[in-house]
Short mmCIF file of C-alpha atoms and ligand atoms in Angstrom, two decimals:
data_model
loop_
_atom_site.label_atom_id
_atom_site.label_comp_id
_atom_site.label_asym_id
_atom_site.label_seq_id
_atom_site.Cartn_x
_atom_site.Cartn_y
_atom_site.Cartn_z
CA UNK A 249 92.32 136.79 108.80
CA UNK A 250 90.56 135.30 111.93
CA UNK A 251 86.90 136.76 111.89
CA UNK A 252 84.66 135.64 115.04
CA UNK A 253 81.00 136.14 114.28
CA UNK A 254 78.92 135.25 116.97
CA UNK A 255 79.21 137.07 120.81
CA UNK A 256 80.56 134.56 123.26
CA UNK A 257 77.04 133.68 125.65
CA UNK A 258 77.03 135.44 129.07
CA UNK A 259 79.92 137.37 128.62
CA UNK A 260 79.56 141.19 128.62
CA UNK A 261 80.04 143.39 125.88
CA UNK A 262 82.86 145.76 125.89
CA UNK A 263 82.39 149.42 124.11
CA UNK A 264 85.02 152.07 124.07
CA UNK A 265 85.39 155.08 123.08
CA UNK A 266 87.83 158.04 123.51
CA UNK A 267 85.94 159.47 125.94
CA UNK A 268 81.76 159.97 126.74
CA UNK A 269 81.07 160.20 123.19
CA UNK A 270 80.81 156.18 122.90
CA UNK A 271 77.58 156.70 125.28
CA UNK A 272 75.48 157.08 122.55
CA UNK A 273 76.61 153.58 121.28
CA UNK A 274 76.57 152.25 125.08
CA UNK A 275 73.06 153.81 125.48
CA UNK A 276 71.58 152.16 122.42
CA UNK A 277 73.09 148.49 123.30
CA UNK A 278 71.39 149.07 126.25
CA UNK A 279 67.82 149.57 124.89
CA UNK A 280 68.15 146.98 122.30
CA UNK A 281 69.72 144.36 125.06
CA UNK A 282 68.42 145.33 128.47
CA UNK A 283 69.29 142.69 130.23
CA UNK A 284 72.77 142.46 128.79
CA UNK A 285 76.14 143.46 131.00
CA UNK A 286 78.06 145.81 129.65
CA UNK A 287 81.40 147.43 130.66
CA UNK A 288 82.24 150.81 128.83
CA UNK A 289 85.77 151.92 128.57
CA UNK A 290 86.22 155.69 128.14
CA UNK A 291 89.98 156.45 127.36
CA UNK A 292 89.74 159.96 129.26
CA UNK A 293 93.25 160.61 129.39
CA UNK A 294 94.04 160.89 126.01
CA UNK A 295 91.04 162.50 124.56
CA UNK A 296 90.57 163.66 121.72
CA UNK A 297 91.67 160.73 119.58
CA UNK A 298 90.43 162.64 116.01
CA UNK A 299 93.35 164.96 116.02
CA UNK A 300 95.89 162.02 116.23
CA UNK A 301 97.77 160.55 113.89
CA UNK A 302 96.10 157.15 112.90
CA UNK A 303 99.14 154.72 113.81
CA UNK A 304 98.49 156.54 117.53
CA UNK A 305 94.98 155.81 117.57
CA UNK A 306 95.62 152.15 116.72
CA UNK A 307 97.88 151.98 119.38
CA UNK A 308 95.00 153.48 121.64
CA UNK A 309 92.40 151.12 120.49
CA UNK A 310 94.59 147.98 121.13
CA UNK A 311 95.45 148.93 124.15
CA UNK A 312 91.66 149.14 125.00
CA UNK A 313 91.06 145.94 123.27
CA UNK A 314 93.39 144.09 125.03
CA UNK A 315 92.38 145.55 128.59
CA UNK A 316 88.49 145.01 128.09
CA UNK A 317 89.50 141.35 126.42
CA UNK A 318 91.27 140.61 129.94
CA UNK A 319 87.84 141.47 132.05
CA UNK A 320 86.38 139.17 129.96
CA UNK A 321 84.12 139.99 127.04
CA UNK A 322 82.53 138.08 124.60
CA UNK A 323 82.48 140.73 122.04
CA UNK A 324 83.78 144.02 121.12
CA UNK A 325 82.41 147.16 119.85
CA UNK A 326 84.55 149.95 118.26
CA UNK A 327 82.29 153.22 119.40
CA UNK A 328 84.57 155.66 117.89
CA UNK A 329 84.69 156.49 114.09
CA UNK A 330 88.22 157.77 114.20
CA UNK A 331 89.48 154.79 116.04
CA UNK A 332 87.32 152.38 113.91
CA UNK A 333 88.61 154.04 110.66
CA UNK A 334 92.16 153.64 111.91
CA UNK A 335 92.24 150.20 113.63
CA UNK A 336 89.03 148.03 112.59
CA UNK A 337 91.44 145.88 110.46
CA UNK A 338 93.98 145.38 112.98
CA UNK A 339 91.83 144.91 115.86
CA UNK A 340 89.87 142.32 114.35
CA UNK A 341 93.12 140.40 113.32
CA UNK A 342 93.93 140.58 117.21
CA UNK A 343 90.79 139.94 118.62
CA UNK A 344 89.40 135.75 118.55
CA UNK A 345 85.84 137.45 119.38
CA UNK A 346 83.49 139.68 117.29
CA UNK A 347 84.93 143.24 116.98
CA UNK A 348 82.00 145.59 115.54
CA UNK A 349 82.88 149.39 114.65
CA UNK A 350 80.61 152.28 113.93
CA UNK A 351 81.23 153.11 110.14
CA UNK A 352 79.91 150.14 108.16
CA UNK A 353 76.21 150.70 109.80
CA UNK A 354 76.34 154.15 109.76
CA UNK A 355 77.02 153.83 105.91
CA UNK A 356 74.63 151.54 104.81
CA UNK A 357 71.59 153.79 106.98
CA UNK A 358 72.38 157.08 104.77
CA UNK A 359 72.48 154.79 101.06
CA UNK A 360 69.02 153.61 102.69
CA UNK A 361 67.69 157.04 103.83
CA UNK A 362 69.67 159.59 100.82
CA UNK A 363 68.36 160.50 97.62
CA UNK A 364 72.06 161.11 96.69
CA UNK A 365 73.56 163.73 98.19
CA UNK A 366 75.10 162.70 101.80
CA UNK A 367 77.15 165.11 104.14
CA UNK A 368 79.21 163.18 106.91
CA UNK A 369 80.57 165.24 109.83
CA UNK A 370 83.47 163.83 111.81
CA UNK A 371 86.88 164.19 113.13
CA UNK A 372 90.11 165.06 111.20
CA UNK A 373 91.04 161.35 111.58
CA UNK A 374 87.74 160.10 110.44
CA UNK A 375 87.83 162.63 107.29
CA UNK A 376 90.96 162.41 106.31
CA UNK A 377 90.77 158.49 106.39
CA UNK A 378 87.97 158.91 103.77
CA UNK A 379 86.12 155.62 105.42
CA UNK A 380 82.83 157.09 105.21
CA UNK A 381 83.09 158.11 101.63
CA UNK A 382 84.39 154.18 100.84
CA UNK A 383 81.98 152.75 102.93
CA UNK A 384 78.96 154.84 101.15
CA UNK A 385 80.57 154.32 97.54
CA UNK A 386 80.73 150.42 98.48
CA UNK A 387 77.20 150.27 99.20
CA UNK A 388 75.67 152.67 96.58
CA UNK A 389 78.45 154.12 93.88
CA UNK A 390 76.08 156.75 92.71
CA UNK A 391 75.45 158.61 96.12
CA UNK A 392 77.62 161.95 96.42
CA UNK A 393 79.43 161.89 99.65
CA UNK A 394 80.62 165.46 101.01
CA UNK A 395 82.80 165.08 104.14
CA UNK A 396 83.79 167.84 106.77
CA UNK A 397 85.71 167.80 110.07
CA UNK A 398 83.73 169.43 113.35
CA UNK A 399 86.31 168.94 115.66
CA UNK A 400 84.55 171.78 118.34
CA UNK A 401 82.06 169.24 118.87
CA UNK A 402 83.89 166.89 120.62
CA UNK A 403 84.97 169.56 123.05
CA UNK A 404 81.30 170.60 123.28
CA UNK A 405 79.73 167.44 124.16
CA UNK A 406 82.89 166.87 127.06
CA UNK A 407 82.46 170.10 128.52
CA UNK A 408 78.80 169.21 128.85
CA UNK A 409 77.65 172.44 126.67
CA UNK A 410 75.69 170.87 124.01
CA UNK A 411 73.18 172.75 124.30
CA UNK A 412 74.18 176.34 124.46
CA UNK A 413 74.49 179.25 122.44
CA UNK A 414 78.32 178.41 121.82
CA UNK A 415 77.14 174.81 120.40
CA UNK A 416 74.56 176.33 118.33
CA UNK A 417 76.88 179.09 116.69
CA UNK A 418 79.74 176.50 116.40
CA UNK A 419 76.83 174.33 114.25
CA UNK A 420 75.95 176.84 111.99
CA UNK A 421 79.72 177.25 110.65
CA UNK A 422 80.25 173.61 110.76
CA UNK A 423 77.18 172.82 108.85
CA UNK A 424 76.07 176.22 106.28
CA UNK A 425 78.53 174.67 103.86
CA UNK A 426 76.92 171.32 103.91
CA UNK A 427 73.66 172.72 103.48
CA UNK A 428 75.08 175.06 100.54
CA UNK A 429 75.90 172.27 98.62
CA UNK A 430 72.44 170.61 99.11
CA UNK A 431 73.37 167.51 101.15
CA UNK A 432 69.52 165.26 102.09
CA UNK A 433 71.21 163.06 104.50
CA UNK A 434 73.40 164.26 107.37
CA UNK A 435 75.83 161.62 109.49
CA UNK A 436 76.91 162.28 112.79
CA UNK A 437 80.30 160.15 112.04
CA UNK A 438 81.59 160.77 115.16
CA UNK A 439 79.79 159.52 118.32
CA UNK A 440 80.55 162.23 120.20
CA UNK A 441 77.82 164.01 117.98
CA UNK A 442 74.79 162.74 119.11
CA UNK A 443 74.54 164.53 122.11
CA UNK A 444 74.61 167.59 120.19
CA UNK A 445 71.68 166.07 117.98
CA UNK A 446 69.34 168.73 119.25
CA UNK A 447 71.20 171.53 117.99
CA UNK A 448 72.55 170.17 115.10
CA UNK A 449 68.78 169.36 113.79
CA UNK A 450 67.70 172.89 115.07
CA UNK A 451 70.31 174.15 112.31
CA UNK A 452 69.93 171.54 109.54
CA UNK A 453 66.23 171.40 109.87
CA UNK A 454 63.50 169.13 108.56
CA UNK A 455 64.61 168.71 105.24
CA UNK A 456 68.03 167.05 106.26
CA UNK A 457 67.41 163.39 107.35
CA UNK A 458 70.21 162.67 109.95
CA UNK A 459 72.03 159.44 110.60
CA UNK A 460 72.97 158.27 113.72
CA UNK A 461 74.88 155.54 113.69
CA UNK A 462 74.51 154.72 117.37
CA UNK A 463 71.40 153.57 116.70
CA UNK A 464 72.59 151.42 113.80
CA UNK A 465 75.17 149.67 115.09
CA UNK A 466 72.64 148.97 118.21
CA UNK A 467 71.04 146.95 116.05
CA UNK A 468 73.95 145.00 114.52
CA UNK A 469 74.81 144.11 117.93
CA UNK A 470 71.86 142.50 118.33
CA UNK A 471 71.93 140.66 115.48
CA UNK A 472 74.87 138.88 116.66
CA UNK A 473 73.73 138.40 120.44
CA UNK A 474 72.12 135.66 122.21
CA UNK A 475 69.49 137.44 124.36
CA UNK A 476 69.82 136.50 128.03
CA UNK A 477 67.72 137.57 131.46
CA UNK A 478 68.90 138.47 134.64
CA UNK A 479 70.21 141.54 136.23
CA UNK A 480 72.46 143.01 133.44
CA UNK A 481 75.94 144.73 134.79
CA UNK A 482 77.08 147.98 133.70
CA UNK A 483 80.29 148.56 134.46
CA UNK A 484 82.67 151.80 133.80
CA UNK A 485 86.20 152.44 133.25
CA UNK A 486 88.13 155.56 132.53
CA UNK A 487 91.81 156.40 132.30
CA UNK A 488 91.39 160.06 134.22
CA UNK A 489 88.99 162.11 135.12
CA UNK A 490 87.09 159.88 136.95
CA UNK A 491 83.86 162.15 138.78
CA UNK A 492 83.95 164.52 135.61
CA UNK A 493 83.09 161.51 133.65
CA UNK A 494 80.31 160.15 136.51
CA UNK A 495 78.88 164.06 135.88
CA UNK A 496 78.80 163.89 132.26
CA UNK A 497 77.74 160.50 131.67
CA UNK A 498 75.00 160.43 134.40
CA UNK A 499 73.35 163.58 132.92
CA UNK A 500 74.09 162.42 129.13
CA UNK A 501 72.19 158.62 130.34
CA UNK A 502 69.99 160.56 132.54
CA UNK A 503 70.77 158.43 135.74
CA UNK A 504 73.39 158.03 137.75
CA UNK A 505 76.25 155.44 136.53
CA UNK A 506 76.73 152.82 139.02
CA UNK A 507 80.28 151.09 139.17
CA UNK A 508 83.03 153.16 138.00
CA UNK A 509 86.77 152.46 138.09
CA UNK A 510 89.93 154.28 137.26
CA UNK A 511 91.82 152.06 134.81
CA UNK A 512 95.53 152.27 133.58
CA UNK A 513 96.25 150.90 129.83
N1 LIG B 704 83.94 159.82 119.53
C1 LIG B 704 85.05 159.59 118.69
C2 LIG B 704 84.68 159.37 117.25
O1 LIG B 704 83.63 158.84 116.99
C3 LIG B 704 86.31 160.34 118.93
C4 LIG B 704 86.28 161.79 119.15
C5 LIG B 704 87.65 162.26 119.54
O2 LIG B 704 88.19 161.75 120.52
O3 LIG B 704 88.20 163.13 118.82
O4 LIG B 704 85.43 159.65 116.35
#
């Protein structure tokens, strides 16, 4: 298997994602690497990817691969669970530059944070692939590892109502379960999560340590980049949906997103 390692110099970063959830990755990149260009592909028209079948989803994230590889970027990351569970493997056979998904750092922050009882919440796709669970086992074989799908969330966090009343009654069934069976360490395995992080800690409380792995795969990024200066580019693409996206995005990043292009794949 080919395996690139280092981000090709000067070239933007490409981050997809089914739709705005991939923000939360984009948004960390962009703290850790502010002067870096980025261009963020949201693949609007298809959204949700977690309810697909995973040969689909593969299909979906090549497609995105191969699109962002032809705008030229040095290095890839995967900001979707259910499409890094399905196609990490095969994209990183394709790919002749770094390819970087979401589950492997998300993983190794709960066996660092859990005293041995982790819940993951994700998409069918992501849950059903049992990556978490393998990832977590692979790091620490002792940590219990109690998945459950949340699938409302992603339609939450696109409509742009994570923080309502609906959001916060939609939590507590997703999560009482989890907190039955005495999980310590909470993962938001889906990136669309995050932006519901408010009212998912407002339900899990202080005693629940959460995991986000935007914030972890931020930093693997940056492990692997060559710093540069200058003006850094942000540019995004989107497969439909083109000003409900600039709405949602600009209030998730709290300013208004600059370039923005509709894209076919
Ligand atoms: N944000 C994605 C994930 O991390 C996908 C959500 C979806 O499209 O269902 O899994």
């Amino acid at each position: 298997m080919r395996r690139a390692t280092a981000a090709r110099a000067n070239s933007p970063i490409g981050v997809f994602d089914s739709g705005v959830g991939g923000l939360t990755v984009f948004r960390e990149i962009a703290r850790a690497l502010p002067h870096q260009s980025l261009i963020y592909l949201g693949d609007s028209a298809r959204v949700p990817y977690g309810t697909k079948s995973p040969k689909i989803v593969e299909r979906y994230a090549l497609q995105a691969a191969d699109h962002l590889v032809q705008r030229g970027i040095g290095m890839l990351v995967v900001a979707c669970n259910t499409a890094t569970s399905a196609a990490l493997p095969a994209l990183q056979e394709r790919l002749s530059i770094p390819v970087i998904g979401v589950i492997e750092p998300g993983a190794r922050a709960a066996t660092e944070r859990t005293k041995g009882r982790v819940g993951v919440i994700a998409t069918e796709g992501t849950v059903n692939s049992k990556a978490y669970t393998r990832a977590i086992k692979k790091i620490k074989p002792s940590v219990e590892v109690i998945e459950s799908a949340a699938p409302l969330f992603v339609a939450l966090a696109e409509e742009g109502w994570a923080n309502t009343h609906v959001a916060r009654e939609v939590a507590e069934v997703y999560l009482e379960p989890l907190l039955d069976a005495g999980i310590d360490t909470l993962v938001l395995g889906c990136t669309h999560y995050p932006i519901l992080r408010g009212t998912i800690e407002h339900v899990v409380g202080d005693a629940v340590a959460i995991v986000d792995s935007a914030e972890t795969t931020a930093a693997c990024v940056r492990s692997m980049t060559l710093e540069t200066d200058g003006e850094p580019q942000h540019l995004f693409l989107v497969t439909d949906a083109a000003e409900r996206f600039r709405r949602i995005a600009s209030e998730f990043l709290e300013q208004e997103i600059g370039e923005l292009e509709l894209v076919a794949l």
